[in-house]
CSV table of C-alpha atoms in Angstrom, one decimal:
chain,number,residue,atom,x,y,z
A,1,MET,CA,8.0,41.2,21.2
A,2,LEU,CA,6.5,41.2,17.7
A,3,LYS,CA,5.4,37.5,18.1
A,4,GLN,CA,3.6,38.4,21.3
A,5,GLY,CA,1.9,41.3,19.6
A,6,VAL,CA,0.8,39.2,16.7
A,7,LYS,CA,-0.4,36.4,19.1
A,8,LEU,CA,-2.4,39.0,21.1
A,9,VAL,CA,-4.1,40.3,18.0
A,10,LEU,CA,-4.9,36.8,16.7
A,11,ASP,CA,-6.3,35.9,20.2
A,12,LYS,CA,-8.6,38.9,20.2
A,13,LEU,CA,-9.7,38.2,16.6
A,14,ARG,CA,-10.5,34.6,17.5
A,15,SER,CA,-12.4,35.7,20.6
A,16,ARG,CA,-14.5,38.2,18.5
A,17,ILE,CA,-15.2,35.5,15.9
A,18,VAL,CA,-16.3,33.0,18.6
A,19,HIS,CA,-18.4,35.6,20.4
A,20,LEU,CA,-20.0,37.2,17.3
A,21,GLY,CA,-20.1,34.0,15.1
A,22,PRO,CA,-23.5,32.7,16.3
A,23,SER,CA,-25.2,36.1,15.6
A,24,LEU,CA,-23.5,36.1,12.1
A,25,LEU,CA,-24.6,32.5,11.5
A,26,SER,CA,-28.2,33.1,12.5
A,27,VAL,CA,-29.0,35.0,9.2
A,28,PRO,CA,-27.9,32.3,6.8
A,29,VAL,CA,-29.5,29.6,9.1
A,30,LYS,CA,-32.8,31.5,8.9
A,31,LEU,CA,-32.5,31.9,5.1
A,32,THR,CA,-31.6,28.2,4.4
A,33,PRO,CA,-34.7,26.1,3.4
A,34,PHE,CA,-35.5,23.5,6.0
A,35,ALA,CA,-35.4,20.8,3.4
A,36,LEU,CA,-31.6,21.4,3.1
A,37,LYS,CA,-31.2,21.6,6.9
A,38,ARG,CA,-33.1,18.4,7.3
A,39,GLN,CA,-30.9,16.6,4.7
A,40,VAL,CA,-27.7,17.7,6.5
A,41,LEU,CA,-29.0,17.0,10.0
A,42,GLU,CA,-30.3,13.5,9.0
A,43,GLN,CA,-26.9,12.7,7.3
A,44,VAL,CA,-24.8,13.9,10.3
A,45,LEU,CA,-27.1,12.2,12.9
A,46,SER,CA,-27.1,8.9,10.9
A,47,TRP,CA,-23.3,9.0,10.6
A,48,GLN,CA,-22.9,9.5,14.3
A,49,PHE,CA,-25.6,7.1,15.6
A,50,ARG,CA,-25.4,4.4,12.9
A,51,GLN,CA,-24.0,1.8,15.4
A,52,ALA,CA,-26.4,2.8,18.1
A,53,LEU,CA,-29.3,2.5,15.6
A,54,ASP,CA,-28.0,-0.9,14.5
A,55,ASP,CA,-27.7,-2.1,18.1
A,56,GLY,CA,-31.2,-0.9,19.0
A,57,GLU,CA,-29.9,1.6,21.5
A,58,LEU,CA,-32.2,4.3,20.2
A,59,GLU,CA,-35.4,2.4,20.5
A,60,PHE,CA,-36.4,4.7,23.4
A,61,LEU,CA,-37.0,7.4,20.7
A,62,GLU,CA,-39.2,5.2,18.5
A,63,GLY,CA,-42.5,7.1,18.1
A,64,ARG,CA,-41.3,9.9,20.5
A,65,TRP,CA,-40.1,13.3,19.6
A,66,LEU,CA,-37.0,15.2,20.8
A,67,SER,CA,-36.8,18.9,20.2
A,68,ILE,CA,-33.4,20.5,19.8
A,69,HIS,CA,-33.1,24.2,19.9
A,70,VAL,CA,-29.7,25.9,19.3
A,71,ARG,CA,-30.7,29.2,21.0
A,72,ASP,CA,-28.0,31.6,19.7
A,73,ILE,CA,-28.5,30.8,16.1
A,74,ASP,CA,-32.2,30.2,16.4
A,75,LEU,CA,-32.1,26.7,14.9
A,76,GLN,CA,-34.7,24.2,16.0
A,77,TRP,CA,-35.6,20.8,14.8
A,78,PHE,CA,-37.4,17.7,16.0
A,79,THR,CA,-36.0,14.2,15.7
A,80,SER,CA,-37.4,10.7,16.3
A,81,VAL,CA,-36.8,7.2,15.3
A,82,VAL,CA,-39.2,5.8,12.7
A,83,ASN,CA,-38.9,2.2,11.5
A,84,GLY,CA,-35.3,2.1,12.9
A,85,LYS,CA,-34.2,5.3,11.1
A,86,LEU,CA,-33.5,8.7,12.6
A,87,VAL,CA,-35.8,11.3,11.1
A,88,VAL,CA,-35.7,15.1,11.3
A,89,SER,CA,-38.8,17.3,11.2
A,90,GLN,CA,-39.3,21.1,11.2
A,91,LYS,CA,-42.4,21.1,13.3
A,92,ASN,CA,-44.1,18.8,15.7
A,93,ALA,CA,-47.2,19.5,17.7
A,94,GLN,CA,-45.7,18.3,20.9
A,95,ALA,CA,-42.2,17.3,21.7
A,96,ASP,CA,-41.8,14.6,24.4
A,97,VAL,CA,-38.6,16.3,25.6
A,98,SER,CA,-36.8,19.5,24.6
A,99,PHE,CA,-33.1,20.3,24.8
A,100,SER,CA,-31.8,23.8,24.3
A,101,ALA,CA,-28.4,25.3,24.5
A,102,ASP,CA,-26.1,27.7,22.7
A,103,ALA,CA,-24.1,26.4,19.7
A,104,SER,CA,-20.8,26.6,21.5
A,105,ASP,CA,-22.1,24.5,24.4
A,106,LEU,CA,-23.5,21.8,22.1
A,107,LEU,CA,-20.2,21.8,20.2
A,108,MET,CA,-18.3,21.3,23.4
A,109,ILE,CA,-20.6,18.3,24.4
A,110,ALA,CA,-20.1,16.7,21.0
A,111,ALA,CA,-16.4,17.1,21.2
A,112,ARG,CA,-16.3,15.7,24.7
A,113,LYS,CA,-14.9,18.9,26.1
A,114,GLN,CA,-17.9,19.6,28.3
A,115,ASP,CA,-20.1,17.3,30.4
A,116,PRO,CA,-23.8,17.7,29.8
A,117,ASP,CA,-24.5,17.4,33.6
A,118,THR,CA,-22.2,20.4,34.3
A,119,LEU,CA,-23.9,22.5,31.6
A,120,PHE,CA,-27.3,21.4,32.9
A,121,PHE,CA,-26.5,22.5,36.5
A,122,GLN,CA,-25.0,25.8,35.2
A,123,ARG,CA,-28.4,26.2,33.3
A,124,ARG,CA,-26.6,26.4,30.0
A,125,LEU,CA,-28.2,23.2,28.8
A,126,VAL,CA,-32.0,23.3,29.4
A,127,ILE,CA,-33.9,20.0,29.4
A,128,GLU,CA,-37.7,20.1,29.6
A,129,GLY,CA,-40.4,17.5,29.3
A,130,ASP,CA,-40.4,13.8,30.0
A,131,THR,CA,-37.7,13.3,32.6
A,132,GLU,CA,-37.0,9.6,31.8
A,133,LEU,CA,-36.6,10.3,28.1
A,134,GLY,CA,-34.5,13.4,28.8
A,135,LEU,CA,-32.2,11.2,30.9
A,136,TYR,CA,-31.8,8.7,28.1
A,137,VAL,CA,-31.0,11.5,25.6
A,138,LYS,CA,-28.6,13.1,28.0
A,139,ASN,CA,-26.8,9.8,28.7
A,140,LEU,CA,-26.6,9.3,24.9
A,141,MET,CA,-25.0,12.7,24.5
A,142,ASP,CA,-22.6,11.8,27.3
A,143,ALA,CA,-21.7,8.5,25.6
A,144,ILE,CA,-20.7,10.0,22.2
A,145,GLU,CA,-17.6,8.2,21.1
A,146,LEU,CA,-15.4,10.4,18.9
A,147,GLU,CA,-13.7,7.3,17.5
A,148,GLN,CA,-17.0,6.2,16.0
A,149,MET,CA,-17.4,9.4,13.9
A,150,PRO,CA,-16.1,9.5,10.3
A,151,LYS,CA,-12.6,10.8,10.5
A,152,ALA,CA,-13.3,14.0,8.5
A,153,LEU,CA,-16.2,14.9,10.7
A,154,ARG,CA,-14.3,14.1,13.9
A,155,MET,CA,-11.3,16.2,12.8
A,156,MET,CA,-13.5,19.1,11.9
A,157,LEU,CA,-15.4,18.9,15.1
A,158,LEU,CA,-12.3,18.8,17.3
A,159,GLN,CA,-10.6,21.6,15.5
A,160,LEU,CA,-13.7,23.8,15.7
A,161,ALA,CA,-14.1,22.9,19.4
A,162,ASP,CA,-10.4,23.8,20.1
A,163,PHE,CA,-10.9,27.1,18.3
A,164,VAL,CA,-14.1,27.9,20.2
A,165,GLU,CA,-12.7,26.8,23.5
A,166,ALA,CA,-9.6,29.1,23.1
A,167,GLY,CA,-11.8,32.0,21.9
A,168,MET,CA,-14.1,31.7,24.9
A,169,LYS,CA,-11.1,32.1,27.3
A,170,THR,CA,-10.5,35.6,26.1
A,171,ALA,CA,-13.2,38.2,26.4
A,172,PRO,CA,-13.8,40.1,23.2
A,173,GLU,CA,-12.5,43.6,23.3
A,174,THR,CA,-15.1,46.3,23.5
A,175,LYS,CA,-14.5,49.9,22.9
A,176,GLN,CA,-14.9,52.0,26.0
A,177,THR,CA,-16.6,55.3,25.5
A,178,SER,CA,-17.2,58.2,27.9
A,179,VAL,CA,-20.2,60.4,28.0
A,180,GLY,CA,-20.0,63.0,25.2
A,181,GLU,CA,-17.7,60.8,23.1
A,182,PRO,CA,-19.0,59.5,19.8
A,183,CYS,CA,-19.5,55.8,19.7
């Protein structure tokens, strides 16, 4: 009985963290200088797509810009391939294609726990702009191979995805109040 009670409390805590986490992360994300965000993003993207870059599989992005917006933490950046290297920029006059989704959905795509097509048709992944370029990018997202990731990054990604997935299954507890009761 005690184990069930502890599990229930931990499940509720995990659910609250998962549901409130993005709003809590949005403040430090806003306060972090873009130069630091760019450095982290470029490093992670180059780790993940090193082989694709070497094989020329990202040539479709050469001179074209992809906007990525993580809606619930209000993080947006633009990425392109310049001279065979992935680059990240804070601003771009016009993105050729834009992808936007919540952090948990992008995490689930990266961890291969959600299919981009499913999220697109559920309107949780929004793709706007050049249709052909958007299809290339979506197919690239769909082809992410976890085995190609550095082990530390892969393990962190999978553990975080498992945590978020479990937290999304349980609705966060909200306090019910009646008229006349203090909130």
